[in-house]
Coordinates of C-alpha atoms in Angstrom, one line a residue:
M1 CA 36.4 103.3 147.4
S2 CA 34.3 105.8 146.1
R3 CA 31.0 105.3 145.0
K4 CA 31.8 106.2 141.3
L5 CA 34.8 104.0 141.4
L6 CA 32.7 101.1 142.5
L7 CA 30.1 101.6 140.1
N8 CA 32.7 101.5 137.2
I9 CA 34.1 98.4 138.7
I10 CA 30.5 96.9 138.7
L11 CA 29.8 98.2 135.1
C12 CA 33.2 96.2 134.1
T13 CA 32.2 93.1 135.9
N14 CA 29.2 92.7 133.5
I15 CA 26.7 94.5 135.5
L16 CA 24.3 95.6 132.4
F17 CA 21.9 98.3 131.9
V18 CA 19.0 96.7 129.6
Y19 CA 17.0 98.9 127.6
S20 CA 14.4 99.8 130.2
Q21 CA 17.2 101.1 132.3
E22 CA 16.9 98.3 134.8
L23 CA 20.4 97.8 136.7
V24 CA 20.8 94.1 137.3
L25 CA 22.3 93.1 140.6
N26 CA 23.3 90.2 142.2
L27 CA 23.7 89.6 146.1
N28 CA 27.4 90.1 146.3
Q29 CA 27.2 93.3 144.3
T30 CA 24.4 94.5 146.4
I31 CA 26.5 94.1 149.6
S32 CA 29.4 95.7 147.7
L33 CA 27.2 98.7 147.1
A34 CA 25.8 98.9 150.4
G35 CA 29.1 98.6 152.1
D36 CA 30.4 101.6 150.0
S37 CA 27.7 103.7 149.8
S38 CA 24.9 103.3 152.4
L39 CA 24.2 105.7 155.3
Q40 CA 25.2 102.8 157.6
A41 CA 28.5 102.4 156.3
F42 CA 29.1 106.1 156.5
T43 CA 28.4 106.2 160.2
A44 CA 30.5 102.9 161.1
K45 CA 33.6 104.4 159.3
N46 CA 33.0 107.9 161.0
L47 CA 32.8 106.0 164.3
Y48 CA 35.7 104.2 163.9
L49 CA 37.8 107.2 162.8
S50 CA 36.5 109.1 165.8
S51 CA 38.0 106.0 168.0
Y52 CA 41.1 105.9 165.8
W53 CA 41.9 109.7 166.6
Q54 CA 41.1 109.3 170.2
F55 CA 43.8 106.5 170.4
R56 CA 46.2 108.6 168.5
T57 CA 45.8 111.3 171.2
F58 CA 46.3 108.6 173.7
K59 CA 49.6 107.8 172.1
A60 CA 50.6 111.2 171.7
G61 CA 50.2 111.9 175.4
R62 CA 52.6 109.4 176.3
L63 CA 55.3 111.3 174.1
P64 CA 57.5 114.2 175.4
S65 CA 55.5 117.4 174.7
L66 CA 57.2 120.7 174.0
S67 CA 55.4 123.9 174.7
L68 CA 56.0 127.4 174.7
E69 CA 54.0 130.0 177.1
M70 CA 54.3 133.6 176.4
T71 CA 53.1 136.7 177.9
P72 CA 54.3 139.3 175.2
L73 CA 53.2 142.2 176.9
S74 CA 51.5 143.3 180.1
Y75 CA 51.1 146.9 180.9
N76 CA 49.6 148.3 184.0
R77 CA 49.0 152.2 184.7
V78 CA 47.0 152.1 187.8
F79 CA 46.6 153.7 191.3
T80 CA 47.8 151.2 194.1
K81 CA 47.5 151.5 197.6
R82 CA 50.9 152.0 199.3
Y83 CA 52.1 152.9 203.0
D84 CA 53.5 156.0 203.4
S85 CA 56.4 155.3 206.5
D86 CA 57.0 159.3 207.0
Q87 CA 53.2 160.0 207.8
N88 CA 52.6 156.5 209.0
I89 CA 49.3 156.4 206.7
E90 CA 48.1 154.5 203.6
V91 CA 48.2 156.4 200.5
Y92 CA 47.1 155.8 196.8
R93 CA 50.2 156.2 194.4
P94 CA 50.3 156.0 190.7
Q95 CA 52.2 153.0 189.2
Q96 CA 53.2 152.3 185.8
S97 CA 54.9 149.3 184.6
L98 CA 55.5 146.8 181.9
Y99 CA 56.1 143.2 182.2
S100 CA 56.8 140.4 179.5
S101 CA 57.9 136.8 179.8
G102 CA 58.4 133.3 178.3
N103 CA 58.7 129.8 179.2
L104 CA 59.8 127.1 177.3
S105 CA 59.3 123.5 178.6
I106 CA 59.5 119.7 178.0
R107 CA 57.4 117.3 179.9
Q108 CA 57.2 113.6 179.9
N109 CA 54.3 112.0 181.7
L110 CA 55.5 108.5 183.5
D111 CA 52.9 105.6 183.2
I112 CA 54.4 103.6 186.1
T113 CA 54.5 106.1 188.8
G114 CA 51.9 108.8 187.5
G115 CA 54.2 111.6 187.8
T116 CA 55.4 114.2 185.3
F117 CA 59.1 115.0 184.6
F118 CA 59.9 118.5 183.1
I119 CA 62.8 120.4 181.7
D120 CA 62.4 124.1 181.0
S121 CA 63.7 127.6 180.6
E122 CA 62.5 130.9 181.4
L123 CA 63.1 134.5 180.7
G124 CA 61.0 137.5 182.2
Y125 CA 61.5 141.4 181.8
M126 CA 60.1 144.1 183.7
K127 CA 60.0 147.7 183.8
N128 CA 58.7 150.5 186.1
Y129 CA 58.1 154.0 185.1
G130 CA 58.1 157.3 187.0
E131 CA 60.4 158.9 189.6
N132 CA 62.1 155.6 190.5
A133 CA 62.3 154.2 187.1
Y134 CA 64.1 151.1 186.7
S135 CA 64.1 147.7 184.4
Q136 CA 65.2 144.2 185.2
F137 CA 65.7 141.0 183.4
S138 CA 65.2 137.7 185.2
S139 CA 66.3 134.3 183.6
V140 CA 66.1 130.6 184.3
P141 CA 68.5 129.2 181.9
I142 CA 67.7 125.6 182.7
R143 CA 65.3 123.9 185.4
I144 CA 64.7 120.2 185.9
G145 CA 61.9 119.0 187.9
Y146 CA 59.6 116.4 188.9
S147 CA 55.8 116.2 190.3
Q148 CA 54.1 113.2 191.9
N149 CA 51.0 112.3 193.7
L150 CA 52.2 109.8 196.7
F151 CA 49.7 107.2 197.6
G152 CA 47.1 108.6 195.2
F153 CA 45.2 107.6 192.0
N154 CA 47.5 106.9 189.2
D155 CA 45.3 107.7 185.9
F156 CA 48.2 107.1 183.5
K157 CA 48.4 103.6 184.5
W158 CA 44.8 102.7 183.8
E159 CA 44.8 104.6 180.6
K160 CA 47.6 102.3 179.5
K161 CA 45.4 99.3 180.2
I162 CA 42.0 100.7 178.9
E163 CA 43.0 102.8 175.9
P164 CA 44.6 100.2 173.7
L165 CA 41.6 97.8 174.5
K166 CA 38.8 100.4 173.5
F167 CA 41.0 101.0 170.2
E168 CA 40.8 97.3 169.6
K169 CA 37.3 97.2 170.4
A170 CA 36.8 100.1 167.8
K171 CA 38.4 98.0 165.1
R172 CA 36.4 95.0 165.7
Q173 CA 33.1 97.1 166.1
F174 CA 34.0 98.3 162.7
L175 CA 34.2 94.9 161.0
F176 CA 31.3 93.9 163.1
D177 CA 29.1 96.8 161.5
K178 CA 30.5 95.8 157.9
E179 CA 29.1 92.6 158.5
F180 CA 25.8 93.5 160.0
I181 CA 25.6 96.0 156.9
A182 CA 26.0 92.8 154.7
E183 CA 23.4 90.9 156.6
S184 CA 20.9 94.1 156.3
S185 CA 21.9 93.9 152.6
A186 CA 20.9 90.2 152.4
Q187 CA 17.6 91.1 154.0
V188 CA 16.6 93.9 151.7
F189 CA 17.9 92.0 148.8
F190 CA 15.6 88.9 149.4
D191 CA 12.9 91.2 150.4
L192 CA 12.8 92.9 147.0
A193 CA 13.5 89.3 145.4
M194 CA 10.6 88.0 147.0
A195 CA 8.5 91.0 145.8
Q196 CA 9.7 90.5 142.1
T197 CA 9.1 87.0 142.2
T198 CA 5.7 87.5 143.4
F199 CA 4.9 90.2 140.9
D200 CA 6.4 88.0 138.2
M201 CA 4.2 85.1 139.2
A202 CA 1.1 87.3 139.3
K203 CA 1.8 88.3 135.8
E204 CA 2.1 84.8 134.6
N205 CA -1.1 83.7 136.5
L206 CA -3.1 86.4 134.8
S207 CA -1.8 85.7 131.7
S208 CA -2.5 81.8 132.2
S209 CA -5.9 82.5 133.9
D210 CA -7.1 84.7 130.7
T211 CA -6.1 81.7 128.5
L212 CA -7.8 78.9 130.5
Y213 CA -10.8 81.1 130.7
K214 CA -10.9 81.6 127.2
I215 CA -10.5 77.8 126.7
G216 CA -13.1 77.2 129.3
E217 CA -15.7 79.2 127.4
E218 CA -14.7 77.2 124.2
R219 CA -15.2 74.1 125.9
H220 CA -18.6 75.2 127.5
K221 CA -19.8 75.6 124.1
I222 CA -19.3 71.9 123.3
A223 CA -20.6 71.2 126.7
S224 CA -17.1 69.7 127.8
I225 CA -17.1 71.7 131.3
S226 CA -20.0 73.1 133.4
Q227 CA -21.1 76.7 133.7
A228 CA -19.9 76.5 137.3
D229 CA -16.3 75.7 136.2
V230 CA -16.5 78.6 133.6
L231 CA -17.5 81.1 136.5
T232 CA -14.7 79.7 138.7
L233 CA -12.2 80.3 135.9
K234 CA -13.7 83.8 135.6
L235 CA -13.2 84.5 139.1
D236 CA -9.7 83.1 139.0
A237 CA -8.9 85.7 136.4
L238 CA -10.4 88.4 138.2
N239 CA -8.5 87.4 141.4
A240 CA -5.3 87.2 139.5
K241 CA -5.9 90.7 138.3
N242 CA -6.3 92.1 141.6
A243 CA -3.3 90.0 142.8
L244 CA -1.3 91.5 140.2
K245 CA -2.0 95.0 141.3
N246 CA -1.4 94.0 145.0
S247 CA 2.0 92.5 143.9
E248 CA 2.8 95.8 142.3
I249 CA 2.2 97.7 145.2
G250 CA 4.4 95.4 147.3
L251 CA 7.1 95.7 144.6
E252 CA 7.3 99.5 144.7
R253 CA 7.4 99.3 148.3
A254 CA 10.4 96.9 148.4
M255 CA 12.2 98.6 145.6
F256 CA 12.1 101.9 147.4
S257 CA 13.3 100.4 150.5
F258 CA 16.0 98.7 148.6
V259 CA 17.4 101.8 146.9
S260 CA 17.1 103.8 150.1
F261 CA 19.2 101.6 151.7
L262 CA 21.8 101.7 149.2
N263 CA 21.4 105.3 149.0
M264 CA 21.0 105.4 145.2
D265 CA 18.7 107.6 143.1
K266 CA 15.3 106.8 144.1
K267 CA 14.1 106.6 140.5
S268 CA 16.4 103.5 140.0
I269 CA 15.0 100.5 138.7
I270 CA 16.8 97.3 139.9
R271 CA 16.4 93.6 138.5
L272 CA 18.0 91.3 140.9
Q273 CA 19.6 87.9 140.2
L274 CA 19.1 85.1 142.7
P275 CA 22.2 83.5 143.8
D276 CA 22.7 79.8 143.0
R277 CA 22.4 77.0 145.6
P278 CA 25.4 77.6 148.0
Q279 CA 28.2 75.1 148.2
D280 CA 28.0 72.6 151.1
L281 CA 29.6 74.2 154.3
V282 CA 29.0 72.6 157.7
L283 CA 30.2 74.9 160.5
S284 CA 31.4 73.5 164.0
V285 CA 30.0 75.1 167.2
D286 CA 33.4 74.8 168.9
K287 CA 35.1 76.7 166.1
A288 CA 32.6 79.3 166.0
L289 CA 32.6 79.9 169.7
Y290 CA 36.3 79.9 169.9
Y291 CA 36.5 82.9 167.0
A292 CA 33.5 84.5 168.5
R293 CA 35.3 85.0 172.0
A294 CA 38.5 85.9 170.3
N295 CA 36.9 88.4 167.8
N296 CA 33.5 89.6 168.8
P297 CA 33.6 93.5 170.0
S298 CA 31.1 92.5 172.6
F299 CA 33.8 90.2 174.4
I300 CA 36.2 92.8 174.3
G301 CA 33.9 95.3 175.5
S302 CA 33.3 93.0 178.4
E303 CA 36.7 93.5 179.5
Q304 CA 36.8 96.8 178.9
E305 CA 33.9 97.2 181.1
I306 CA 35.4 95.4 183.9
L307 CA 38.7 97.3 184.0
E308 CA 36.7 100.5 183.8
A309 CA 34.8 99.6 186.9
Q310 CA 38.1 98.4 188.6
R311 CA 39.4 101.9 187.7
E312 CA 36.7 103.7 189.4
L313 CA 37.1 101.3 192.4
D314 CA 40.7 102.3 192.8
R315 CA 39.9 105.9 192.3
A316 CA 37.5 105.7 195.1
N317 CA 39.8 104.0 197.6
K318 CA 42.4 106.2 196.9
A319 CA 40.4 109.2 197.6
S320 CA 39.3 107.9 200.9
R321 CA 42.9 107.5 202.1
F322 CA 45.6 109.6 203.4
A323 CA 47.6 111.3 200.2
A324 CA 50.6 113.4 199.7
S325 CA 52.0 115.1 196.8
F326 CA 55.3 116.7 196.0
N327 CA 57.0 119.0 193.5
A328 CA 60.7 119.3 193.5
S329 CA 63.0 121.1 190.8
V330 CA 66.7 122.1 190.6
G331 CA 68.1 124.7 188.3
F332 CA 69.7 128.1 188.0
N333 CA 68.2 131.7 188.0
Q334 CA 69.8 135.4 187.8
V335 CA 68.6 138.8 187.9
A336 CA 70.1 141.8 186.3
S337 CA 69.6 145.1 184.6
K338 CA 70.9 143.9 181.3
L339 CA 69.9 140.8 179.2
Y340 CA 73.4 139.5 179.0
D341 CA 74.3 139.6 182.7
T342 CA 71.0 137.3 183.4
Y343 CA 73.1 134.4 181.9
T344 CA 76.4 135.2 183.8
N345 CA 77.3 133.4 186.9
P346 CA 73.5 132.3 187.4
L347 CA 72.7 131.1 191.2
Q348 CA 71.5 127.8 192.1
Q349 CA 67.6 127.5 192.6
D350 CA 66.1 124.9 194.6
I351 CA 62.3 124.3 195.1
F352 CA 60.5 121.6 196.9
T353 CA 57.1 121.5 197.8
L354 CA 55.4 118.7 199.8
G355 CA 51.6 118.6 200.3
I356 CA 49.5 116.4 202.7
R357 CA 45.9 115.8 202.6
I358 CA 44.6 113.6 205.7
P359 CA 40.7 112.8 205.8
L360 CA 39.5 113.5 209.1
V361 CA 35.7 113.8 209.5
D362 CA 33.2 113.7 206.2
W363 CA 30.3 111.7 207.6
G364 CA 31.1 108.5 205.8
V365 CA 30.9 110.4 202.3
R366 CA 34.3 108.8 201.1
K367 CA 33.4 105.2 202.6
G368 CA 30.1 105.6 200.8
K369 CA 31.6 106.4 197.4
A370 CA 34.2 103.5 198.0
N371 CA 31.5 100.8 198.8
M372 CA 29.4 102.2 195.8
A373 CA 32.5 101.5 193.4
K374 CA 32.7 98.1 194.8
N375 CA 29.2 97.3 194.2
N376 CA 29.1 98.8 190.6
L377 CA 32.3 96.2 190.0
N378 CA 30.3 93.4 191.1
I379 CA 26.9 94.4 188.9
A380 CA 29.5 94.9 186.1
K381 CA 30.9 91.4 186.5
I382 CA 27.2 89.9 186.5
S383 CA 26.3 92.1 183.5
V384 CA 29.2 90.8 181.5
Q385 CA 28.6 87.5 182.3
Q386 CA 25.1 87.4 181.4
K387 CA 26.0 89.2 178.1
D388 CA 28.5 86.6 177.4
L389 CA 26.2 83.8 178.0
S390 CA 23.5 85.4 175.8
L391 CA 26.0 85.9 173.1
E392 CA 27.4 82.4 172.9
Q393 CA 23.8 81.1 173.0
D394 CA 23.2 83.2 169.8
V395 CA 26.5 81.9 168.3
V396 CA 25.3 78.1 169.0
M397 CA 21.6 78.7 167.7
T398 CA 22.9 80.7 164.6
V399 CA 25.6 77.7 163.8
S400 CA 22.7 75.4 164.3
D401 CA 20.3 77.2 161.9
F402 CA 23.0 77.6 159.2
N403 CA 23.7 73.9 159.3
V404 CA 19.9 73.1 159.0
Q405 CA 19.4 75.8 156.3
Q406 CA 21.5 73.9 153.8
D407 CA 19.2 70.8 154.1
L408 CA 16.1 73.0 153.5
I409 CA 17.3 74.7 150.4
G410 CA 17.8 71.1 148.8
S411 CA 14.4 70.2 149.7
A412 CA 12.8 73.5 148.6
E413 CA 14.8 73.4 145.3
E414 CA 13.5 69.7 144.8
A415 CA 10.1 70.8 145.8
L416 CA 10.0 73.7 143.3
Q417 CA 11.1 71.6 140.6
L418 CA 8.6 68.9 141.3
S419 CA 5.6 71.9 141.5
I420 CA 6.5 73.2 138.0
S421 CA 6.5 69.7 136.6
A422 CA 3.2 68.7 138.2
Y423 CA 1.8 72.2 137.1
N424 CA 2.6 72.0 133.6
I425 CA 1.3 68.3 133.1
T426 CA -2.1 69.3 135.2
K427 CA -2.3 72.4 132.7
Q428 CA -1.9 70.2 129.5
R429 CA -4.5 67.6 131.0
F430 CA -6.9 70.4 131.7
I431 CA -6.6 71.6 128.4
I432 CA -7.6 68.3 126.7
G433 CA -10.2 67.8 129.3
K434 CA -8.6 65.1 131.5
A435 CA -8.2 67.2 134.6
D436 CA -10.6 69.3 136.5
I437 CA -10.5 73.0 137.6
N438 CA -9.9 72.0 141.2
S439 CA -6.8 69.9 140.3
L440 CA -5.4 72.8 138.2
T441 CA -5.7 75.5 141.0
L442 CA -4.4 73.2 143.6
S443 CA -1.3 72.5 141.2
L444 CA -0.9 76.2 140.5
N445 CA -1.0 77.3 144.0
R446 CA 1.4 74.6 145.2
Q447 CA 3.8 75.9 142.3
N448 CA 3.6 79.4 143.8
E449 CA 4.1 78.1 147.3
A450 CA 7.1 76.2 146.2
Q451 CA 8.8 79.5 144.3
K452 CA 8.4 81.4 147.5
N453 CA 9.6 78.7 149.8
Y454 CA 12.7 78.2 147.7
I455 CA 13.4 82.1 148.0
L456 CA 12.5 82.0 151.6
A457 CA 15.0 78.9 152.2
L458 CA 17.9 81.1 150.3
K459 CA 17.2 84.1 152.2
N460 CA 17.3 82.2 155.6
Y461 CA 20.8 80.6 154.6
W462 CA 22.3 83.8 153.7
L463 CA 21.0 85.8 156.6
S464 CA 22.5 82.9 158.9
Y465 CA 25.6 83.1 156.9
Y466 CA 26.1 86.8 157.4
K467 CA 25.1 86.6 160.9
I468 CA 27.6 84.0 162.0
R469 CA 30.4 86.1 160.2
K470 CA 29.3 89.1 162.0
L471 CA 29.2 87.4 165.4
T472 CA 32.7 85.5 164.8
L473 CA 34.5 88.0 162.2
F474 CA 35.7 85.0 160.5
D475 CA 35.4 84.1 157.0
F476 CA 34.8 80.2 157.0
E477 CA 34.8 79.8 153.4
R478 CA 38.3 81.3 152.9
H479 CA 39.3 80.1 156.4
E480 CA 40.8 83.7 157.5
L481 CA 40.1 86.3 159.9
L482 CA 38.2 89.4 158.6
S483 CA 40.7 91.8 160.4
Q484 CA 43.3 90.4 158.0
S485 CA 42.0 92.8 155.4
F486 CA 41.3 95.8 157.9
D487 CA 44.4 97.9 157.2
E488 CA 43.5 97.8 153.3
I489 CA 40.2 99.4 154.1
F490 CA 41.4 102.6 155.7
G491 CA 45.4 102.6 154.8
L492 CA 46.2 104.6 157.8

């Protein structure tokens, strides 16, 4: 989906520009924009497409290939050394020749044996100039052959095991990266939300401090409060002004980070809408571990890492032993001065080649490589085991954090409501002279802290939520695998 199309959809779903040109976004819309327009999304998509075309190349290599090799023209005019039998000496003689050839072949690689089966046809033409000028055509109407390494390393067999696994990992990695983008989006979203809330509270505190200072001056005139209390109110007003300036700087930084992450215009002004309290959703550790083992690209990568180490061990072992190869072909060929005659009464052509390689003395080089590959396999197994255990522990801890965060949101929401009510009551009591300045300041600080704690609780909840989605690639709200929508993303 293009950025322009996505923005149109957002506009159609009641994302409004207000008169100050603020773009109002909620968390889901932020994640959608990041998944479409961010640089991380662009990188994830292209990494997947690279793996996709690599897999397509692997699949194409398993199909018959048709190729045409040609030498349209090869002309030589040189002096070449020849033996003169009459004079019993070597002499240089001029030679002028023309040569042209073409070969059309079909080849099929066999995964089981590691060999190559082929059928081809060949035609050549040669002409010599000079005193003994002559020309000839040479044809191979059809030739069927097979080449095979005996007892050697079969790369085709290992590719058949590893390449599909690599592609499956690439698909899971793309989904993993999308969920990582969602997690990062939640991070920058709540960072900006916290900065906006802090700025709003600073503005409100400044306005309230100015008002209370003016009220304090009036009450001081009638000796209702002391000079110290008036000075304290004035100090609160000055601190509120400084706090507003600092919060404005923090807001600018958070805004820049937000629009940069979403790859938006740097002059964009965003106003965020905090998500409502999420619905109760209790996750099972066993269920999360099950989906993590089945879907997480790290587990698939572990299997790939073991297979690749086993492949290298097999390669090293085969290279250290007796090996042989053969090439065999059966066909027809003919030579004639006329093209038509080369396809008349062709003679049978039989070619067989057997090659043998026997390691005799290499001072332990092949044995050392085999032992090194074996040790690398053991290291890979231990490394994979450690990574898998670490990932499982991460899943368990994230699920535990997520389940706890729901209770914390409820407590933070209740604390916020109580702090707002307490501050309003204390403020009214101070205005009528029934509360002192210390009670008012304490009440205001508690309200500000409760507001920040509520946003922090929301942030921790959604970060845990998207992290567990990233680790398991499973949507626990809809009870479906994220891979179900994979083909819709690319349409490949």
